[in-house]
């Protein structure tokens, strides 16, 4: 059995005490040999903008965890109307600032970025993309 553990971005705005308690549990669990993936983690800009910084802070707290041989399962939603450009670019910059290596295995869960794959793959070439029904709205050019 393989296990994934994560901290969904919608849970980033917990009370400081609860968040710290959950981070401690996360850091302990990620050490377990049965854990093969971290996620889903990331950014969800479909939430109110007043929690975006909480989401970024949480992601910065999670990324230094032992992800070396684990798959990173990313969640990234834009502000609505299929607009995920800002969110995906911001997520990419956070991963780079946290020195996530270019060979990191990544599962980009529910990817809605259309042509943004062309921007993402040169940086993180070991990424697999999962799509939702929104894939039918993608521009083919």
mmCIF file of C-alpha atoms in Angstrom:
data_model
loop_
_atom_site.group_PDB
_atom_site.id
_atom_site.type_symbol
_atom_site.label_atom_id
_atom_site.label_comp_id
_atom_site.label_asym_id
_atom_site.label_seq_id
_atom_site.Cartn_x
_atom_site.Cartn_y
_atom_site.Cartn_z
ATOM 1 C CA UNK A 1 0.000 0.000 0.000
ATOM 2 C CA UNK A 2 1.144 3.519 -0.762
ATOM 3 C CA UNK A 3 -0.009 6.514 1.217
ATOM 4 C CA UNK A 4 -0.244 10.206 0.365
ATOM 5 C CA UNK A 5 -0.504 12.845 3.045
ATOM 6 C CA UNK A 6 -1.224 16.479 2.510
ATOM 7 C CA UNK A 7 -2.605 19.692 3.796
ATOM 8 C CA UNK A 8 -5.212 21.108 1.414
ATOM 9 C CA UNK A 9 -4.813 24.857 0.814
ATOM 10 C CA UNK A 10 -8.420 25.452 1.884
ATOM 11 C CA UNK A 11 -7.316 24.417 5.396
ATOM 12 C CA UNK A 12 -4.547 27.049 5.538
ATOM 13 C CA UNK A 13 -6.562 29.514 7.599
ATOM 14 C CA UNK A 14 -6.852 27.388 10.715
ATOM 15 C CA UNK A 15 -6.131 28.893 14.093
ATOM 16 C CA UNK A 16 -2.382 29.184 14.705
ATOM 17 C CA UNK A 17 -2.473 26.518 17.430
ATOM 18 C CA UNK A 18 -4.393 24.004 15.299
ATOM 19 C CA UNK A 19 -2.238 24.720 12.259
ATOM 20 C CA UNK A 20 0.958 24.148 14.266
ATOM 21 C CA UNK A 21 -0.453 20.930 15.702
ATOM 22 C CA UNK A 22 -1.312 19.723 12.181
ATOM 23 C CA UNK A 23 2.115 20.712 10.830
ATOM 24 C CA UNK A 24 3.807 18.689 13.575
ATOM 25 C CA UNK A 25 1.638 15.685 12.701
ATOM 26 C CA UNK A 26 2.386 16.171 8.990
ATOM 27 C CA UNK A 27 6.161 16.322 9.561
ATOM 28 C CA UNK A 28 5.994 13.144 11.634
ATOM 29 C CA UNK A 29 3.857 11.259 9.129
ATOM 30 C CA UNK A 30 5.955 12.263 6.119
ATOM 31 C CA UNK A 31 8.879 10.323 7.638
ATOM 32 C CA UNK A 32 6.925 7.038 7.493
ATOM 33 C CA UNK A 33 8.227 4.636 4.833
ATOM 34 C CA UNK A 34 4.662 3.941 3.619
ATOM 35 C CA UNK A 35 4.191 7.568 2.595
ATOM 36 C CA UNK A 36 5.026 7.813 -1.083
ATOM 37 C CA UNK A 37 3.350 11.117 -1.946
ATOM 38 C CA UNK A 38 2.828 14.545 -0.449
ATOM 39 C CA UNK A 39 -0.437 16.087 -1.408
ATOM 40 C CA UNK A 40 -2.514 17.489 -2.253
ATOM 41 C CA UNK A 41 -0.834 20.775 -1.454
ATOM 42 C CA UNK A 42 -0.749 24.070 -3.286
ATOM 43 C CA UNK A 43 -2.808 27.179 -3.908
ATOM 44 C CA UNK A 44 -6.533 27.692 -4.256
ATOM 45 C CA UNK A 45 -7.262 31.208 -5.452
ATOM 46 C CA UNK A 46 -10.945 30.400 -5.843
ATOM 47 C CA UNK A 47 -11.002 31.211 -2.120
ATOM 48 C CA UNK A 48 -11.187 34.816 -0.903
ATOM 49 C CA UNK A 49 -7.977 36.795 -1.494
ATOM 50 C CA UNK A 50 -7.596 37.472 2.242
ATOM 51 C CA UNK A 51 -6.512 33.806 2.731
ATOM 52 C CA UNK A 52 -4.033 33.632 -0.154
ATOM 53 C CA UNK A 53 -1.090 34.602 2.029
ATOM 54 C CA UNK A 54 -2.075 31.913 4.542
ATOM 55 C CA UNK A 55 -2.010 29.381 1.700
ATOM 56 C CA UNK A 56 1.420 30.523 0.547
ATOM 57 C CA UNK A 57 2.769 30.454 4.112
ATOM 58 C CA UNK A 58 1.422 26.927 4.586
ATOM 59 C CA UNK A 59 3.003 25.742 1.344
ATOM 60 C CA UNK A 60 6.336 27.274 2.376
ATOM 61 C CA UNK A 61 6.055 25.389 5.687
ATOM 62 C CA UNK A 62 5.281 22.083 3.950
ATOM 63 C CA UNK A 63 7.833 22.118 1.146
ATOM 64 C CA UNK A 64 10.978 21.730 3.246
ATOM 65 C CA UNK A 65 9.551 18.381 4.369
ATOM 66 C CA UNK A 66 11.173 15.148 3.226
ATOM 67 C CA UNK A 67 9.902 15.123 -0.353
ATOM 68 C CA UNK A 68 13.052 13.827 -1.983
ATOM 69 C CA UNK A 69 11.775 10.417 -3.091
ATOM 70 C CA UNK A 70 8.079 11.213 -2.883
ATOM 71 C CA UNK A 71 5.630 12.382 -5.506
ATOM 72 C CA UNK A 72 4.430 15.942 -4.976
ATOM 73 C CA UNK A 73 0.676 16.153 -5.672
ATOM 74 C CA UNK A 74 -0.205 19.747 -6.492
ATOM 75 C CA UNK A 75 -3.545 21.503 -6.234
ATOM 76 C CA UNK A 76 -3.781 24.846 -8.005
ATOM 77 C CA UNK A 77 -6.948 26.727 -8.840
ATOM 78 C CA UNK A 78 -7.257 30.203 -10.270
ATOM 79 C CA UNK A 79 -9.671 32.961 -9.431
ATOM 80 C CA UNK A 80 -12.492 31.537 -11.503
ATOM 81 C CA UNK A 81 -13.650 31.551 -15.098
ATOM 82 C CA UNK A 82 -10.849 29.114 -15.909
ATOM 83 C CA UNK A 83 -8.233 31.808 -15.243
ATOM 84 C CA UNK A 84 -5.372 29.959 -13.629
ATOM 85 C CA UNK A 85 -2.426 31.816 -15.173
ATOM 86 C CA UNK A 86 -1.564 33.864 -12.090
ATOM 87 C CA UNK A 87 -2.029 30.954 -9.672
ATOM 88 C CA UNK A 88 0.116 28.554 -11.709
ATOM 89 C CA UNK A 89 2.899 31.092 -12.227
ATOM 90 C CA UNK A 90 2.846 31.904 -8.531
ATOM 91 C CA UNK A 91 2.965 28.216 -7.590
ATOM 92 C CA UNK A 92 5.903 27.702 -9.941
ATOM 93 C CA UNK A 93 7.820 30.560 -8.303
ATOM 94 C CA UNK A 94 7.122 29.174 -4.805
ATOM 95 C CA UNK A 95 8.470 25.748 -5.774
ATOM 96 C CA UNK A 96 11.596 27.335 -7.255
ATOM 97 C CA UNK A 97 12.168 29.546 -4.181
ATOM 98 C CA UNK A 98 11.941 26.411 -2.030
ATOM 99 C CA UNK A 99 14.605 24.717 -4.166
ATOM 100 C CA UNK A 100 12.357 21.914 -5.362
ATOM 101 C CA UNK A 101 14.617 20.133 -7.878
ATOM 102 C CA UNK A 102 13.715 20.061 -11.566
ATOM 103 C CA UNK A 103 13.573 16.242 -11.522
ATOM 104 C CA UNK A 104 10.956 16.206 -8.723
ATOM 105 C CA UNK A 105 8.136 13.774 -9.570
ATOM 106 C CA UNK A 106 4.950 15.848 -9.655
ATOM 107 C CA UNK A 107 1.299 14.984 -10.185
ATOM 108 C CA UNK A 108 -0.465 18.213 -11.105
ATOM 109 C CA UNK A 109 -3.951 17.325 -9.895
ATOM 110 C CA UNK A 110 -6.931 18.786 -11.823
ATOM 111 C CA UNK A 111 -4.732 20.895 -14.072
ATOM 112 C CA UNK A 112 -6.662 23.699 -15.780
ATOM 113 C CA UNK A 113 -3.794 25.616 -17.282
ATOM 114 C CA UNK A 114 -4.243 24.930 -20.981
ATOM 115 C CA UNK A 115 -1.059 26.175 -22.702
ATOM 116 C CA UNK A 116 0.691 26.733 -19.382
ATOM 117 C CA UNK A 117 2.111 23.228 -19.690
ATOM 118 C CA UNK A 118 4.591 24.782 -22.102
ATOM 119 C CA UNK A 119 5.741 27.069 -19.287
ATOM 120 C CA UNK A 120 5.705 24.378 -16.568
ATOM 121 C CA UNK A 121 7.416 21.411 -18.255
ATOM 122 C CA UNK A 122 10.750 23.089 -19.061
ATOM 123 C CA UNK A 123 11.149 23.733 -15.335
ATOM 124 C CA UNK A 124 9.610 20.528 -13.896
ATOM 125 C CA UNK A 125 9.902 17.974 -16.685
ATOM 126 C CA UNK A 126 8.884 15.026 -14.496
ATOM 127 C CA UNK A 127 5.302 16.283 -14.146
ATOM 128 C CA UNK A 128 2.175 14.300 -14.922
ATOM 129 C CA UNK A 129 -1.024 16.248 -15.440
ATOM 130 C CA UNK A 130 -4.492 15.204 -14.344
ATOM 131 C CA UNK A 131 -7.410 16.891 -16.078
ATOM 132 C CA UNK A 132 -11.056 17.505 -15.295
ATOM 133 C CA UNK A 133 -13.950 17.831 -17.703
ATOM 134 C CA UNK A 134 -12.706 21.384 -18.354
ATOM 135 C CA UNK A 135 -10.167 19.897 -20.741
ATOM 136 C CA UNK A 136 -12.849 20.062 -23.449
ATOM 137 C CA UNK A 137 -12.699 23.880 -23.264
ATOM 138 C CA UNK A 138 -8.947 24.071 -23.936
ATOM 139 C CA UNK A 139 -7.770 25.957 -26.989
ATOM 140 C CA UNK A 140 -6.127 23.469 -29.347
ATOM 141 C CA UNK A 141 -3.646 26.016 -30.770
#
